[in-house]
mmCIF file of C-alpha atoms in Angstrom:
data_model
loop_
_atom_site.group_PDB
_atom_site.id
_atom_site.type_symbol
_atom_site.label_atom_id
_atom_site.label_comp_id
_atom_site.label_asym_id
_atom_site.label_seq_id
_atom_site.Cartn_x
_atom_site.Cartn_y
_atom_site.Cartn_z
ATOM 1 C CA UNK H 284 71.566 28.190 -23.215
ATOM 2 C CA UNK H 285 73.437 27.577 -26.347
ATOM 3 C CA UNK H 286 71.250 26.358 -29.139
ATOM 4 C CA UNK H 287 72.623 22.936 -29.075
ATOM 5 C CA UNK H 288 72.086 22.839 -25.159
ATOM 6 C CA UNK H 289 68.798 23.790 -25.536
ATOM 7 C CA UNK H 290 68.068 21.383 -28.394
ATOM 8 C CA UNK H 291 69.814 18.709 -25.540
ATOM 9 C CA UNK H 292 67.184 20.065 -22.787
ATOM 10 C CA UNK H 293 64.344 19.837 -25.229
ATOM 11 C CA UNK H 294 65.058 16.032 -25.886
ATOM 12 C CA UNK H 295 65.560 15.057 -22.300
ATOM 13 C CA UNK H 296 61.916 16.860 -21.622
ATOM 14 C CA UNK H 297 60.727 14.927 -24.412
ATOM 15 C CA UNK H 298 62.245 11.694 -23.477
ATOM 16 C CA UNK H 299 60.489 12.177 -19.866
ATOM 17 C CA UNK H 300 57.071 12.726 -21.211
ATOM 18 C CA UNK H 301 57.314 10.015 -23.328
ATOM 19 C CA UNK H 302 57.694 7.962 -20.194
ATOM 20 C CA UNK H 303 55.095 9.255 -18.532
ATOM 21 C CA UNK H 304 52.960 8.184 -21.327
ATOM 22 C CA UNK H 305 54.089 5.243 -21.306
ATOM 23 C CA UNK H 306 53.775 4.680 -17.535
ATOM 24 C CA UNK H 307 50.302 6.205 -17.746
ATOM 25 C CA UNK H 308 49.302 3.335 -20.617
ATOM 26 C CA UNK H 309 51.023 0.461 -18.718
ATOM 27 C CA UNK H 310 49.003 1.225 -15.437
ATOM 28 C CA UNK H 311 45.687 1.254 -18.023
ATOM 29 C CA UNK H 312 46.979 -2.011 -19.082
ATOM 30 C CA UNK H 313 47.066 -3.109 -15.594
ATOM 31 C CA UNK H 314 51.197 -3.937 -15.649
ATOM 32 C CA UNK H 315 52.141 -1.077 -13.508
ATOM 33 C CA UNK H 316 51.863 -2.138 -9.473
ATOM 34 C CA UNK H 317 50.408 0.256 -7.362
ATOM 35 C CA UNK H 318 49.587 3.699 -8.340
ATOM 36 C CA UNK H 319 51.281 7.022 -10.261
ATOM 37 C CA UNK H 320 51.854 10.356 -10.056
ATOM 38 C CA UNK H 321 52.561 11.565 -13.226
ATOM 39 C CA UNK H 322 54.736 14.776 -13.539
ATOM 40 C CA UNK H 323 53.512 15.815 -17.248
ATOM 41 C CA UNK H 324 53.738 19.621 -17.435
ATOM 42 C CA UNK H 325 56.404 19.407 -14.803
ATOM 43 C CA UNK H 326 59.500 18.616 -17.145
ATOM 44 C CA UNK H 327 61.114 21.992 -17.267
ATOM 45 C CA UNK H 328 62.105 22.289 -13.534
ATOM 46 C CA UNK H 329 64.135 19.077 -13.680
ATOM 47 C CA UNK H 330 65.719 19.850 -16.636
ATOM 48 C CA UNK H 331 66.539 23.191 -15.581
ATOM 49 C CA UNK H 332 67.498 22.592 -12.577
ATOM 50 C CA UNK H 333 69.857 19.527 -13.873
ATOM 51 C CA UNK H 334 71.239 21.537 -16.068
ATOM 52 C CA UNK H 335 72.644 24.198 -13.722
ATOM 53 C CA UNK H 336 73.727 21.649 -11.542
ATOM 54 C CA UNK H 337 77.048 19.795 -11.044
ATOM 55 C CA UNK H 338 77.161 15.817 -11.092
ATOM 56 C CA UNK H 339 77.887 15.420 -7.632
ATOM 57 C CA UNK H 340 75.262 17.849 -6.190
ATOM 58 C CA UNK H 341 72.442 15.756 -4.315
ATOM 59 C CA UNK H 342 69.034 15.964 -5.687
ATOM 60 C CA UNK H 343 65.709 15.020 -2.774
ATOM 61 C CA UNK H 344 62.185 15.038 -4.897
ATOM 62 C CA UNK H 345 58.550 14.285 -4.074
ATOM 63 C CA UNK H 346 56.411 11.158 -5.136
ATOM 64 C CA UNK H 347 56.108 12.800 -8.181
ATOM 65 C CA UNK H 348 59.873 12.622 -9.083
ATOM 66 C CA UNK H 349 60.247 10.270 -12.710
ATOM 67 C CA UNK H 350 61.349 13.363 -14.109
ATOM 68 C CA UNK H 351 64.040 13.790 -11.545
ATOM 69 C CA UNK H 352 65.637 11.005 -11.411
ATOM 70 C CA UNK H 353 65.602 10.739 -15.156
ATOM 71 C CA UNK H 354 66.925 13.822 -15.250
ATOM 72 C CA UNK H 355 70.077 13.202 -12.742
ATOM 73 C CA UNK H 356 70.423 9.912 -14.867
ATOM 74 C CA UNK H 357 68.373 6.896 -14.252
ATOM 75 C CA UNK H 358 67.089 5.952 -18.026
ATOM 76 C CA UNK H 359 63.375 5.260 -18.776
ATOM 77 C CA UNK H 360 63.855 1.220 -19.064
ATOM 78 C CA UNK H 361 64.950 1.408 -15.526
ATOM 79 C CA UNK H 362 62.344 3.756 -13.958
ATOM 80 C CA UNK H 363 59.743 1.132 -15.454
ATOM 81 C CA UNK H 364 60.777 -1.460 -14.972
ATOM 82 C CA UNK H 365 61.077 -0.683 -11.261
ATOM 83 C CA UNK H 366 56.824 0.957 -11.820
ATOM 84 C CA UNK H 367 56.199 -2.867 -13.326
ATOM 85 C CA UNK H 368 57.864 -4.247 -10.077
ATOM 86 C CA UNK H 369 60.432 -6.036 -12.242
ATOM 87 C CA UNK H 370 64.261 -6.854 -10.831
ATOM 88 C CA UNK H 371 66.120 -4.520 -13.615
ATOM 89 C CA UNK H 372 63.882 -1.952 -11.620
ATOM 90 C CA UNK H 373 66.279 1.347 -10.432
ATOM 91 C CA UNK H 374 65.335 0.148 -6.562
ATOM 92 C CA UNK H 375 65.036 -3.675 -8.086
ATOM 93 C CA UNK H 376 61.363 -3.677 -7.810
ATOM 94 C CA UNK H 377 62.025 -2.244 -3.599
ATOM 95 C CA UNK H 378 60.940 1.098 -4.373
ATOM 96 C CA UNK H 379 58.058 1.638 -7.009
ATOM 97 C CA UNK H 380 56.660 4.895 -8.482
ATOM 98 C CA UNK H 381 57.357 6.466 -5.383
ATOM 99 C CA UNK H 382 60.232 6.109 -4.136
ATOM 100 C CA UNK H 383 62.795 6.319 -7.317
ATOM 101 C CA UNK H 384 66.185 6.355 -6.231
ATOM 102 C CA UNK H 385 69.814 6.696 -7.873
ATOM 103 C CA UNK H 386 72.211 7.171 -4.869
ATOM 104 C CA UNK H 387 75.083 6.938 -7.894
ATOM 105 C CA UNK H 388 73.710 10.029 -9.552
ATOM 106 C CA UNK H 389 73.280 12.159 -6.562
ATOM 107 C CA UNK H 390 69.478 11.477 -6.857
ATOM 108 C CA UNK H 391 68.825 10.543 -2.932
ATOM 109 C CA UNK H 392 65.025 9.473 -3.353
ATOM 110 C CA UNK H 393 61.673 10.360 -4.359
ATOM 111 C CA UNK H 394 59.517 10.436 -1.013
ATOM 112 C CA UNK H 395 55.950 9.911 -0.722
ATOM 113 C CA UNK H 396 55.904 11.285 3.218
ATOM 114 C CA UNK H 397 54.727 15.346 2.332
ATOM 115 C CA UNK H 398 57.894 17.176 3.267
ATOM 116 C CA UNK H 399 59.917 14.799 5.262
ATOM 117 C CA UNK H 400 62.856 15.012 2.573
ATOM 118 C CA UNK H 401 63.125 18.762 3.342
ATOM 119 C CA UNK H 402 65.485 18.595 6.284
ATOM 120 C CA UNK H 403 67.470 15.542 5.023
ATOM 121 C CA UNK H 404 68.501 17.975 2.254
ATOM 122 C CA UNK H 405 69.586 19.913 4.955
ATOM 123 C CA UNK H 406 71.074 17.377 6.507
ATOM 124 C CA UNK H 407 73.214 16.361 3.039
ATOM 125 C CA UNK H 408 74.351 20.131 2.581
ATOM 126 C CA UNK H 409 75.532 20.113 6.150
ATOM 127 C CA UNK H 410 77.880 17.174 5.482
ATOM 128 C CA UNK H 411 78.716 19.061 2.185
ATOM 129 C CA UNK H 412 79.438 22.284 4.220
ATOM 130 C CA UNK H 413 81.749 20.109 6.674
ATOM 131 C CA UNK H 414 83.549 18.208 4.270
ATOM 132 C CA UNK H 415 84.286 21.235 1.960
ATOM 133 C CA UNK H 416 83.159 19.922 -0.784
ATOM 134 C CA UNK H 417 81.757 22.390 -2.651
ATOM 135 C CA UNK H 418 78.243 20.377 -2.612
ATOM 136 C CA UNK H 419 74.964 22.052 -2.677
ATOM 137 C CA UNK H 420 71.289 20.038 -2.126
ATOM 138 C CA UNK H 421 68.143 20.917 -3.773
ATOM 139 C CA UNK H 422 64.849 19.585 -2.449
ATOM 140 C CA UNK H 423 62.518 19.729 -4.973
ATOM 141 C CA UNK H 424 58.903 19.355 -3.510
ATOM 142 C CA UNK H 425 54.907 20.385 -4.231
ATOM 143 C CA UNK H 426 53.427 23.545 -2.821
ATOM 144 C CA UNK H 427 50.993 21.454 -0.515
ATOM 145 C CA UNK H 428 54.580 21.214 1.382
ATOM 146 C CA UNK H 429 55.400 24.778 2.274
ATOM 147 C CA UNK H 430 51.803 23.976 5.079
ATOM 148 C CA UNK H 431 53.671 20.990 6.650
ATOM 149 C CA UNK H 432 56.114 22.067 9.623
ATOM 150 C CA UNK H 433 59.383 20.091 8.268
ATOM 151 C CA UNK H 434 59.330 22.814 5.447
ATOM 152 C CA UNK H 435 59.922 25.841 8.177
ATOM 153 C CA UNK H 436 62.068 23.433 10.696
ATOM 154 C CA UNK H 437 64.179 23.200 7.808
ATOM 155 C CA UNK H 438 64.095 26.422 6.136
ATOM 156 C CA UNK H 439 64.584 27.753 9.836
ATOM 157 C CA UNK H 440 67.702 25.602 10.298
ATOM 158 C CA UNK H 441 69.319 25.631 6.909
ATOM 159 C CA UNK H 442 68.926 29.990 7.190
ATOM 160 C CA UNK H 443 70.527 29.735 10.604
ATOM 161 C CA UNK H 444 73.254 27.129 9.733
ATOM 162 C CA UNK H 445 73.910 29.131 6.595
ATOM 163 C CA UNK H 446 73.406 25.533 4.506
ATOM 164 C CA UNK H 447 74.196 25.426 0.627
ATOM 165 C CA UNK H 448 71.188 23.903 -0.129
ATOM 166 C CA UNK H 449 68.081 25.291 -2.480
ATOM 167 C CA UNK H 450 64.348 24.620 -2.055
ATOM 168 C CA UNK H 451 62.723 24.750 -4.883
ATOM 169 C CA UNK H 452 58.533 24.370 -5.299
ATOM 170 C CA UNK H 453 56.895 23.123 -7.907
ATOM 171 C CA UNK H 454 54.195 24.854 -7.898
ATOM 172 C CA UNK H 455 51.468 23.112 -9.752
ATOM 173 C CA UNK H 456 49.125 25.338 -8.097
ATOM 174 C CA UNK H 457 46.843 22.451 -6.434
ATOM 175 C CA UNK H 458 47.856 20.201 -2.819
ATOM 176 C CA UNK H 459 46.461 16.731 -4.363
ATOM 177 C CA UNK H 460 42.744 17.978 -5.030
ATOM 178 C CA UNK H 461 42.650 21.850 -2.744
ATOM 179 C CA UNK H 462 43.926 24.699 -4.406
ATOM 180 C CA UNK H 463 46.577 26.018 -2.586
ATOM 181 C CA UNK H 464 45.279 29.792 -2.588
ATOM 182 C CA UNK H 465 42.368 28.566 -0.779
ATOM 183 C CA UNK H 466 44.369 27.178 2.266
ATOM 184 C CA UNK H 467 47.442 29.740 2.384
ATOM 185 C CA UNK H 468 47.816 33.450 3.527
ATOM 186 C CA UNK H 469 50.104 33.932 0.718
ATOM 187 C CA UNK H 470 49.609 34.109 -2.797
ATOM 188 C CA UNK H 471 53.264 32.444 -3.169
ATOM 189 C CA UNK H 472 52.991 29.817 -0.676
ATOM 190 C CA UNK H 473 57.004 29.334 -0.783
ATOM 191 C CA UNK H 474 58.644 32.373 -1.933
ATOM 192 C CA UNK H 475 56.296 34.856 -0.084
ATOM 193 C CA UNK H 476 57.481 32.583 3.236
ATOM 194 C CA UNK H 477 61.523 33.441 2.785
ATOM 195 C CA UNK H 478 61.655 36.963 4.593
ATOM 196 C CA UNK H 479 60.579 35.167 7.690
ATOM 197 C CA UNK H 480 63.876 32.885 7.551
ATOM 198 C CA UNK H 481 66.454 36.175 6.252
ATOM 199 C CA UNK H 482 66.465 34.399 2.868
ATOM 200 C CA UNK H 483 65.872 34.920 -0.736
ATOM 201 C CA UNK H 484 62.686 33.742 -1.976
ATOM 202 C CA UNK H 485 62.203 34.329 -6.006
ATOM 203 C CA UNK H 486 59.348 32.975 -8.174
ATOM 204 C CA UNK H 487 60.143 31.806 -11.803
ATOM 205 C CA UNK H 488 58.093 30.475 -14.580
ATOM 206 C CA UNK H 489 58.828 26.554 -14.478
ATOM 207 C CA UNK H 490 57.356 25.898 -17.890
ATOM 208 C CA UNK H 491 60.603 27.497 -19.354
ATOM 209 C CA UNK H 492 63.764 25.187 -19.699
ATOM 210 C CA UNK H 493 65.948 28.299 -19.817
ATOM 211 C CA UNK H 494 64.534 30.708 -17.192
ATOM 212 C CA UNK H 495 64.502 27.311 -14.403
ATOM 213 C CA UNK H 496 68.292 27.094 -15.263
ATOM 214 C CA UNK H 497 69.340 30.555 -15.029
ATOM 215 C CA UNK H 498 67.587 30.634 -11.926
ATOM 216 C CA UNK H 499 68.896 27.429 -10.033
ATOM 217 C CA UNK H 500 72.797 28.559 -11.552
ATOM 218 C CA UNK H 501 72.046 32.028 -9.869
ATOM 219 C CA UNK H 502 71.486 30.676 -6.670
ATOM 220 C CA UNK H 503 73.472 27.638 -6.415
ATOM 221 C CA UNK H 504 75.929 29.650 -7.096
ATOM 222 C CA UNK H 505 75.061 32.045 -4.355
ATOM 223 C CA UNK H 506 74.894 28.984 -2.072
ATOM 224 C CA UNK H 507 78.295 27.445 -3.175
ATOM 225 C CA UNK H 508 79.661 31.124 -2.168
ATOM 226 C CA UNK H 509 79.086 30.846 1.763
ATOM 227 C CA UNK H 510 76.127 32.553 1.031
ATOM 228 C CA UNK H 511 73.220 29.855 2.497
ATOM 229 C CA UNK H 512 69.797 28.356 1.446
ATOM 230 C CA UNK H 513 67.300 30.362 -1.078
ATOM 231 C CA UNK H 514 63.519 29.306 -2.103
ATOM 232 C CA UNK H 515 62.354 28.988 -5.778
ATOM 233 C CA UNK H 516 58.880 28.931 -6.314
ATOM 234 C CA UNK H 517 58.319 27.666 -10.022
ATOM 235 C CA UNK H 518 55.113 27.787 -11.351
ATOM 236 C CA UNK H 519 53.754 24.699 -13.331
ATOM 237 C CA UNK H 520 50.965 22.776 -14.039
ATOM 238 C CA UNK H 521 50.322 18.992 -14.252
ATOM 239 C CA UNK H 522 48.585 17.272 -17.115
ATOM 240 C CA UNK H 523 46.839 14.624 -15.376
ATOM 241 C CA UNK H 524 45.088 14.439 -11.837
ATOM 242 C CA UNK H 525 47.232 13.924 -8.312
ATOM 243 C CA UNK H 526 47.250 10.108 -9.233
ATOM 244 C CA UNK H 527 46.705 7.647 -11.337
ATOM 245 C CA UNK H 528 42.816 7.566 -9.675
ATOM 246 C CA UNK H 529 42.436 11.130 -9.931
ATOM 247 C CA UNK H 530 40.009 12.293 -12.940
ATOM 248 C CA UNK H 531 41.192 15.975 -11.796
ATOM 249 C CA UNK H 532 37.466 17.207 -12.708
ATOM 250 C CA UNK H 533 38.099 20.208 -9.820
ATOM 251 C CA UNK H 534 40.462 21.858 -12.233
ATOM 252 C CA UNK H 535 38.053 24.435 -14.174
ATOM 253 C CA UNK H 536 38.315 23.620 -17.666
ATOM 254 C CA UNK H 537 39.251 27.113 -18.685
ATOM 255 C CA UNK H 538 42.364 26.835 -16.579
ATOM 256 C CA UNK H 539 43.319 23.755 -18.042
ATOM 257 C CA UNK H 540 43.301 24.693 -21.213
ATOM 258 C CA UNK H 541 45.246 27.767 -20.821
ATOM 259 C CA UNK H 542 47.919 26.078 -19.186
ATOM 260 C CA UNK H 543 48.258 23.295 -21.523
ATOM 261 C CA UNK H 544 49.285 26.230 -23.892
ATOM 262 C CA UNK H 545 52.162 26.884 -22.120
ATOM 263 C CA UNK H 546 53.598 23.606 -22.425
ATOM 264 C CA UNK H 547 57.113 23.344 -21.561
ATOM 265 C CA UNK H 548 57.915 21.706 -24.813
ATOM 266 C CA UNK H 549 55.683 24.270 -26.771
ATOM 267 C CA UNK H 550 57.870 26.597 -25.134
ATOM 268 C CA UNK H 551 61.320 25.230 -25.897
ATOM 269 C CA UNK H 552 60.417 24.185 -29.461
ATOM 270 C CA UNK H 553 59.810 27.825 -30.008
ATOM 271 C CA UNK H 554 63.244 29.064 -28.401
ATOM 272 C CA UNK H 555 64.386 26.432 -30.672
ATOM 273 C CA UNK H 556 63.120 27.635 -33.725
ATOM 274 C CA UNK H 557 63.581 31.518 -32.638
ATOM 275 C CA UNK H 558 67.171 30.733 -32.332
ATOM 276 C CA UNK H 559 67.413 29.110 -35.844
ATOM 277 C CA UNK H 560 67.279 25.265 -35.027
ATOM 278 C CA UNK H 561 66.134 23.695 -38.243
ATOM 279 C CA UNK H 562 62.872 21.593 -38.011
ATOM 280 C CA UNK H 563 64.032 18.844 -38.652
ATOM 281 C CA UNK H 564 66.771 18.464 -35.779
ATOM 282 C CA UNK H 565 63.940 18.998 -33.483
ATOM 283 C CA UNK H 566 61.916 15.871 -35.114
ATOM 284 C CA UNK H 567 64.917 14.125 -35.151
ATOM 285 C CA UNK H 568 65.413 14.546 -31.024
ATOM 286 C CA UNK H 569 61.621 13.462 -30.899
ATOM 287 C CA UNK H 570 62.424 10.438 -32.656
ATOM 288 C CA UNK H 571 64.902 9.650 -30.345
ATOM 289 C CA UNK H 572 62.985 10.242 -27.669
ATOM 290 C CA UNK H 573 60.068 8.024 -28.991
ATOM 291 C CA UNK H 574 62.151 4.971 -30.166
ATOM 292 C CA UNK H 575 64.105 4.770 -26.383
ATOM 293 C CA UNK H 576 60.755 4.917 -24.700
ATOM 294 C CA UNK H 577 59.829 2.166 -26.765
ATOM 295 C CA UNK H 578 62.810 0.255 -26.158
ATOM 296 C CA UNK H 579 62.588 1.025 -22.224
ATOM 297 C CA UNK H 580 58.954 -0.532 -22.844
ATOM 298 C CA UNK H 581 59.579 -3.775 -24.181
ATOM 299 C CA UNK H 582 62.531 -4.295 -22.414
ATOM 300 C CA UNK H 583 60.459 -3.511 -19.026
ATOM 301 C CA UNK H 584 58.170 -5.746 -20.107
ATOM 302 C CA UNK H 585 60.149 -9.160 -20.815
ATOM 303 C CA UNK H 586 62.549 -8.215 -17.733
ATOM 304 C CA UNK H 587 62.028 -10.723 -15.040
ATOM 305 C CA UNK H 588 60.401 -10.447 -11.673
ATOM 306 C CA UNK H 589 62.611 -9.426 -8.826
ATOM 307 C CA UNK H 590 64.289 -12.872 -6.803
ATOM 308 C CA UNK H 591 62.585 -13.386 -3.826
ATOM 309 C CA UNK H 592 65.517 -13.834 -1.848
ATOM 310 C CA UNK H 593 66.479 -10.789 -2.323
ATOM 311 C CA UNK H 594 63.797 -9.070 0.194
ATOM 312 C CA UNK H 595 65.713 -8.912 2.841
ATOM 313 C CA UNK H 596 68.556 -7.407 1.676
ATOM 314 C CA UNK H 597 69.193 -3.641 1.292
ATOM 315 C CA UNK H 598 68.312 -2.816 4.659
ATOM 316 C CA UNK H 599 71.316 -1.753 5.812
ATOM 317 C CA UNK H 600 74.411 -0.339 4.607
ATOM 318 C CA UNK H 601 76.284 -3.288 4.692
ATOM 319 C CA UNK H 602 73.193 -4.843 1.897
ATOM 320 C CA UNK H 603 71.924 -7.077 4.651
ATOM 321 C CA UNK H 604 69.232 -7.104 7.186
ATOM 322 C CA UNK H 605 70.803 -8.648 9.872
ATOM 323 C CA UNK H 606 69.570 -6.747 13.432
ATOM 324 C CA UNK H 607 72.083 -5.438 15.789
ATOM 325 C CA UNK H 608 72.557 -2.788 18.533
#
């Protein structure tokens, strides 16, 4: 990355924390409906990946996806507002923390069912692959996913259909509140499962902007080629617990605090300064960062509730709900 790409990356990853602040004090303040999970720490993949991307590629993510769909465009005001149930929401209040959604954008859904989104990725780069577009998908999910059987159906089918499609793991090294070493025969619970489907599997550190983007351009590039699906296991970390009503207190502290020092800010605010960014462009993209967040917040807040007329609708492609056979 350039330095004014990174400096670009750096205030996106800011602007997304900044959210998740935010959406983590409006639950506290009892405004947010339902519960969170909070991708702190988790920034860099998104980014990354975003970055390496083209507009029209399609993005699938987890429950924990605000930093995906701000990151293939939906703004902060819009992802909570649609948290706070309100009808300027992204899904107009449908869809909630988990199920964040910008079709425009390529971003086809955040989904709270533990690797169900897997094969519809596979499903989108088949339709990419037959219309000869040029498309890839990425499904971005949690390593608690590589256990569930729609990650090998998929993996199985994409490697067979040669699919341009990428999974990538976040690898936050815990499924909810297990460890993932303690349940898995692998240490890399994604990439060590690739040379049972023929395909690449490569591990990356996820807390770096630049090494996530190198990565995803490497293989989506591979995968625009002819060349089929590849895993990338990213290792990350979250800040907070699974969910909003998870203290996290299985985490040994030690670990915590030595991966909050590889913070995937930390880390591109020293590229930043390595590479001869002046100081005070980097607290002038925090600024930025903090004074939209704010704006998303009070315009979230005074934005009205959703019309209740309006629950029916959406259903179908048409917008309705009407039934038919």
């Amino acid at each position: 990355m350039r330095p004014a790409e990174l400096l670009g990356a750096y205030e996106q990853m800011a602007v997304i924390r900044r959210t998740e602040r935010a959406a983590h004090d409006l639950f506290l303040q009892g405004l947010v409906k339902g519960t969170t999970h909070l991708a702190a720490g988790h920034e860099a993949i998104a980014v990354g990946a975003s970055a390496a991307l083209r507009a029209d590629d399609y993005v699938f993510a987890t429950y924990r996806g605000h930093h995906h769909a701000i990151a293939r465009g939906a703004t902060p005001e819009e992802c909570l507002a649609e948290l706070m149930s309100r009808a300027t929401g992204l899904c107009g209040a449908k869809g909630g923390s988990m199920h964040l959604t910008k079709a425009a954008a390529g971003m086809l859904g955040s989904y709270a069912i533990v690797g169900s989104h897997l094969p519809m990725a596979a499903g989108a780069a088949w339709s990419a692959k037959l219309r000869g577009t040029g498309q890839i998908a990425v499904a971005f999910f949690g390593d608690g996913a590589t256990n569930i059987g729609a990650f090998h159906e998929a993996l199985n089918l994409a490697a067979v259909w040669r699919l341009p499609v990428l999974f990538v793991c976040e690898n936050n090294l815990y499924m909810e509140y297990t460890a993932i070493a303690d349940v898995t025969a692998v240490p890399r619970p994604a990439a060590d499962r690739a040379p049972a489907y023929g395909i690449p599997g490569e591990v990356v550190d996820g807390n770096d902007v630049v090494l996530v983007r190198e990565a995803v351009a490497a293989l989506a590039g591979r995968a625009r080629a002819g060349e089929g699906p590849a895993i990338l296991e990213a290792l990350t970390y979250r800040h907070f617990g699974h969910s909003r009503s998870d203290p996290a207190a299985y985490r040994p502290a030690a670990e915590v605090e030595e991966w909050l020092k590889h913070d995937p800010l930390d880390l591109a605010r020293g590229r930043l300064l390595s590479a001869g960014v002046n100081d005070k462009d980097i607290a002038a993209a925090d600024d930025r960062a903090e004074h939209l967040v704010a704006q998303a917040v009070a315009a979230a807040k005074s934005a009205p509730g959703p019309d209740p007329a309006a629950a029916l609708t959406d259903v179908w492609a048409d917008g309705g709900a009407a039934w038919r056979t």
